[in-house]
């Protein structure tokens, strides 16, 4: 099945810094989503982005489907951005989402 | 428009027991997927229901079973609970099979 790798596994930054999270996947996908998991376990949708670029406030994402990677950018980080960020992809033949292992982001004041 | 809801929030069971978890999909969504998330891991796909029929299953044993009702709400049943079943169980709904999945808050199951 499709493999999803996220990097880095952990990232510690000061408030106000910018960050880039990466997601590599091993095959063509028809669905790619970025999530933020809060401390209570809720997965919050950030982007549905199987290809192209999207922006939402301080967050933006780019997926280059032909090269099988996606990037999540967070600018001017705030402490509330802390948590685990997951990339999940849906492969062509199956309807499930395959998740990466996540990037744990810690923003210190 | 209400989001995806799950019940109960927390649950404690003992090994060998059976458990039923419930999920109400977002209004208008006909597809429900269930995931298991062990501590420190990404969610793992259990199965998906589309218009009351199972539409794909992950690598989980048959003691994990499910159901989707005509109003598109869903249940996850786990029989003969094992200690490794302790996890956060997440339900997601979507408008269609490959559309954006929206997740509920999860049910945290502890098996003693």
CSV table of C-alpha atoms in Angstrom, one decimal:
chain,number,residue,atom,x,y,z
A,1,UNK,CA,0.0,0.0,0.0
A,2,UNK,CA,0.9,3.6,-0.2
A,3,UNK,CA,3.5,5.0,2.2
A,4,UNK,CA,3.4,8.4,3.8
A,5,UNK,CA,6.5,10.0,5.5
A,6,UNK,CA,6.5,13.2,7.4
A,7,UNK,CA,9.4,15.3,8.5
A,8,UNK,CA,10.7,16.5,10.8
A,9,UNK,CA,9.2,14.3,13.5
A,10,UNK,CA,9.7,17.0,16.1
A,11,UNK,CA,10.1,20.8,15.8
A,12,UNK,CA,10.6,23.3,18.6
A,13,UNK,CA,10.4,27.0,17.8
A,14,UNK,CA,10.0,30.4,19.4
A,15,UNK,CA,6.8,32.4,19.0
A,16,UNK,CA,7.0,34.4,15.8
A,17,UNK,CA,9.1,32.0,13.9
A,18,UNK,CA,8.2,30.4,10.5
A,19,UNK,CA,8.1,26.7,9.9
A,20,UNK,CA,7.9,24.2,7.0
A,21,UNK,CA,6.5,20.7,7.4
A,22,UNK,CA,7.0,18.1,4.7
A,23,UNK,CA,5.0,15.1,3.6
A,24,UNK,CA,6.3,12.6,1.1
A,25,UNK,CA,4.1,9.9,-0.4
A,26,UNK,CA,4.9,6.8,-2.5
A,27,UNK,CA,2.2,6.7,-5.2
A,28,UNK,CA,-0.3,8.8,-7.0
A,29,UNK,CA,-3.1,10.1,-4.8
A,30,UNK,CA,-6.6,11.4,-5.3
A,31,UNK,CA,-6.9,13.0,-1.9
A,32,UNK,CA,-4.5,14.8,0.4
A,33,UNK,CA,-5.4,16.5,3.6
A,34,UNK,CA,-3.5,18.3,6.4
A,35,UNK,CA,-4.8,18.1,9.9
A,36,UNK,CA,-3.9,19.7,13.3
A,37,UNK,CA,-4.5,17.4,16.2
A,38,UNK,CA,-5.2,19.4,19.4
A,39,UNK,CA,-4.3,18.1,22.9
A,40,UNK,CA,-7.7,16.6,23.3
A,41,UNK,CA,-7.3,14.5,20.2
A,42,UNK,CA,-9.6,16.4,17.8
A,43,UNK,CA,-8.3,16.4,14.2
A,44,UNK,CA,-8.9,19.8,12.8
A,45,UNK,CA,-9.0,20.1,9.0
A,46,UNK,CA,-6.5,22.5,7.7
A,47,UNK,CA,-6.4,21.9,3.9
A,48,UNK,CA,-7.8,19.5,1.3
A,49,UNK,CA,-5.0,19.8,-1.3
A,50,UNK,CA,-4.4,16.9,-3.7
A,51,UNK,CA,-2.5,19.4,-5.9
A,52,UNK,CA,-1.7,23.1,-6.1
A,53,UNK,CA,-1.4,25.8,-3.5
A,54,UNK,CA,-3.9,27.1,-0.9
A,55,UNK,CA,-3.6,29.7,1.8
A,56,UNK,CA,-5.7,30.3,4.9
A,57,UNK,CA,-4.4,33.2,7.1
A,58,UNK,CA,-1.0,32.4,8.4
A,59,UNK,CA,-1.1,28.9,7.0
A,60,UNK,CA,-0.5,27.8,3.4
A,61,UNK,CA,0.1,24.5,1.7
A,62,UNK,CA,1.5,23.3,-1.6
A,63,UNK,CA,1.2,19.8,-3.1
A,64,UNK,CA,3.4,18.8,-6.1
A,65,UNK,CA,1.6,15.7,-7.1
A,66,UNK,CA,4.0,14.8,-9.9
A,67,UNK,CA,6.9,14.8,-7.4
A,68,UNK,CA,4.8,13.2,-4.6
A,69,UNK,CA,5.2,15.7,-1.8
A,70,UNK,CA,3.3,18.3,0.0
A,71,UNK,CA,4.5,21.2,2.2
A,72,UNK,CA,2.7,23.0,5.0
A,73,UNK,CA,3.9,26.5,5.9
A,74,UNK,CA,3.2,28.2,9.2
A,75,UNK,CA,4.2,31.8,9.4
A,76,UNK,CA,4.5,34.0,12.6
A,77,UNK,CA,3.9,31.0,14.8
A,78,UNK,CA,1.8,31.3,18.0
A,79,UNK,CA,1.7,29.1,21.0
A,80,UNK,CA,-1.7,27.9,20.0
A,81,UNK,CA,-0.2,26.4,16.9
A,82,UNK,CA,1.4,23.7,19.1
A,83,UNK,CA,0.3,20.2,18.6
A,84,UNK,CA,0.7,17.3,16.1
A,85,UNK,CA,0.3,18.0,12.4
A,86,UNK,CA,-0.7,15.0,10.2
A,87,UNK,CA,-0.7,14.6,6.5
A,88,UNK,CA,-3.1,12.0,5.1
A,89,UNK,CA,-3.5,10.7,1.6
A,90,UNK,CA,-6.1,8.6,-0.2
A,91,UNK,CA,-4.7,6.3,-2.8
A,92,UNK,CA,-6.2,5.7,-6.2
A,93,UNK,CA,-7.7,2.3,-5.5
A,94,UNK,CA,-9.0,2.6,-2.0
A,95,UNK,CA,-11.2,5.1,-0.2
A,96,UNK,CA,-9.2,5.1,3.1
A,97,UNK,CA,-6.9,7.9,4.3
A,98,UNK,CA,-3.4,6.7,5.0
A,99,UNK,CA,-1.8,8.9,7.7
A,100,UNK,CA,1.8,9.8,8.3
A,101,UNK,CA,3.4,9.5,11.7
A,102,UNK,CA,2.9,13.3,12.3
A,103,UNK,CA,5.1,16.2,13.1
A,104,UNK,CA,5.0,17.4,16.7
A,105,UNK,CA,5.3,21.2,16.8
A,106,UNK,CA,6.1,23.0,20.0
A,107,UNK,CA,5.9,26.8,20.0
A,108,UNK,CA,7.5,28.4,23.1
A,109,UNK,CA,6.6,31.9,24.2
B,1,UNK,CA,-25.0,22.7,10.5
B,2,UNK,CA,-23.8,20.3,13.2
B,3,UNK,CA,-20.4,18.6,12.9
B,4,UNK,CA,-19.5,15.0,13.5
B,5,UNK,CA,-20.3,13.8,17.0
B,6,UNK,CA,-19.2,10.6,18.8
B,7,UNK,CA,-20.3,8.9,22.0
B,8,UNK,CA,-19.2,8.1,24.6
B,9,UNK,CA,-16.2,10.4,25.1
B,10,UNK,CA,-14.4,7.9,27.4
B,11,UNK,CA,-14.9,4.3,28.1
B,12,UNK,CA,-13.2,1.7,30.4
B,13,UNK,CA,-13.7,-2.0,29.7
B,14,UNK,CA,-12.0,-5.2,30.8
B,15,UNK,CA,-10.4,-7.7,28.6
B,16,UNK,CA,-12.9,-10.1,26.9
B,17,UNK,CA,-15.8,-7.6,27.0
B,18,UNK,CA,-17.6,-6.1,24.0
B,19,UNK,CA,-18.0,-2.4,23.2
B,20,UNK,CA,-20.1,-0.3,20.9
B,21,UNK,CA,-19.1,3.2,19.8
B,22,UNK,CA,-21.4,5.6,18.0
B,23,UNK,CA,-20.9,8.3,15.4
B,24,UNK,CA,-23.3,10.8,13.9
B,25,UNK,CA,-22.2,12.1,10.6
B,26,UNK,CA,-22.2,15.7,9.5
B,27,UNK,CA,-25.5,16.8,7.9
B,28,UNK,CA,-25.8,15.6,4.3
B,29,UNK,CA,-22.8,13.3,4.5
B,30,UNK,CA,-23.4,9.7,3.3
B,31,UNK,CA,-19.9,8.2,4.0
B,32,UNK,CA,-18.5,7.3,7.4
B,33,UNK,CA,-15.0,6.0,8.1
B,34,UNK,CA,-13.6,4.7,11.3
B,35,UNK,CA,-10.0,5.0,12.5
B,36,UNK,CA,-8.0,3.7,15.4
B,37,UNK,CA,-5.2,5.8,16.9
B,38,UNK,CA,-2.8,4.3,19.3
B,39,UNK,CA,-0.7,6.6,21.6
B,40,UNK,CA,2.0,8.4,19.6
B,41,UNK,CA,0.9,7.0,16.3
B,42,UNK,CA,-1.1,8.3,13.3
B,43,UNK,CA,-4.7,7.0,12.9
B,44,UNK,CA,-5.1,3.6,11.2
B,45,UNK,CA,-8.1,2.9,8.9
B,46,UNK,CA,-10.5,0.3,10.2
B,47,UNK,CA,-13.4,0.4,7.7
B,48,UNK,CA,-15.6,2.7,5.7
B,49,UNK,CA,-19.4,2.7,5.1
B,50,UNK,CA,-21.1,4.3,2.1
B,51,UNK,CA,-24.9,4.3,1.9
B,52,UNK,CA,-25.2,1.6,4.5
B,53,UNK,CA,-22.7,-0.8,2.8
B,54,UNK,CA,-19.1,-1.6,3.9
B,55,UNK,CA,-16.8,0.0,1.3
B,56,UNK,CA,-13.3,-1.0,2.2
B,57,UNK,CA,-11.6,-2.5,5.3
B,58,UNK,CA,-8.2,-2.1,6.8
B,59,UNK,CA,-6.0,-4.7,8.4
B,60,UNK,CA,-8.3,-5.4,11.4
B,61,UNK,CA,-9.6,-8.7,12.6
B,62,UNK,CA,-13.3,-9.7,12.2
B,63,UNK,CA,-14.1,-8.9,15.8
B,64,UNK,CA,-14.1,-5.3,14.6
B,65,UNK,CA,-17.5,-4.8,12.9
B,66,UNK,CA,-19.6,-1.9,12.0
B,67,UNK,CA,-23.0,-0.7,10.8
B,68,UNK,CA,-24.4,2.3,9.1
B,69,UNK,CA,-28.0,3.3,9.5
B,70,UNK,CA,-30.4,4.9,7.0
B,71,UNK,CA,-29.7,8.4,8.6
B,72,UNK,CA,-26.0,7.7,7.9
B,73,UNK,CA,-25.0,7.5,11.5
B,74,UNK,CA,-22.7,4.6,12.3
B,75,UNK,CA,-21.6,2.1,15.0
B,76,UNK,CA,-18.3,0.4,15.6
B,77,UNK,CA,-18.5,-2.8,17.6
B,78,UNK,CA,-15.5,-4.6,19.0
B,79,UNK,CA,-15.9,-8.1,20.5
B,80,UNK,CA,-13.5,-10.0,22.8
B,81,UNK,CA,-11.6,-6.8,23.8
B,82,UNK,CA,-7.8,-7.1,24.1
B,83,UNK,CA,-5.4,-4.8,25.9
B,84,UNK,CA,-4.0,-3.6,22.6
B,85,UNK,CA,-7.5,-2.3,21.7
B,86,UNK,CA,-6.8,0.6,24.0
B,87,UNK,CA,-6.8,3.6,21.7
B,88,UNK,CA,-8.6,6.7,20.5
B,89,UNK,CA,-11.3,5.7,18.0
B,90,UNK,CA,-12.1,8.4,15.5
B,91,UNK,CA,-15.0,8.6,13.1
B,92,UNK,CA,-15.0,10.8,10.0
B,93,UNK,CA,-17.8,11.7,7.6
B,94,UNK,CA,-17.6,13.0,4.0
B,95,UNK,CA,-20.0,14.0,1.2
B,96,UNK,CA,-18.6,11.3,-1.1
B,97,UNK,CA,-16.0,8.6,-1.2
B,98,UNK,CA,-13.0,10.8,-2.0
B,99,UNK,CA,-14.1,14.1,-0.6
B,100,UNK,CA,-12.7,15.9,2.5
B,101,UNK,CA,-13.2,13.8,5.6
B,102,UNK,CA,-14.3,15.7,8.7
B,103,UNK,CA,-13.4,14.0,12.0
B,104,UNK,CA,-15.3,13.8,15.3
B,105,UNK,CA,-13.8,14.4,18.7
B,106,UNK,CA,-13.1,10.7,19.2
B,107,UNK,CA,-13.8,8.0,21.9
B,108,UNK,CA,-11.0,7.1,24.2
B,109,UNK,CA,-11.2,3.4,25.0
B,110,UNK,CA,-9.2,1.9,27.8
B,111,UNK,CA,-9.1,-1.9,28.2
B,112,UNK,CA,-7.9,-3.2,31.5
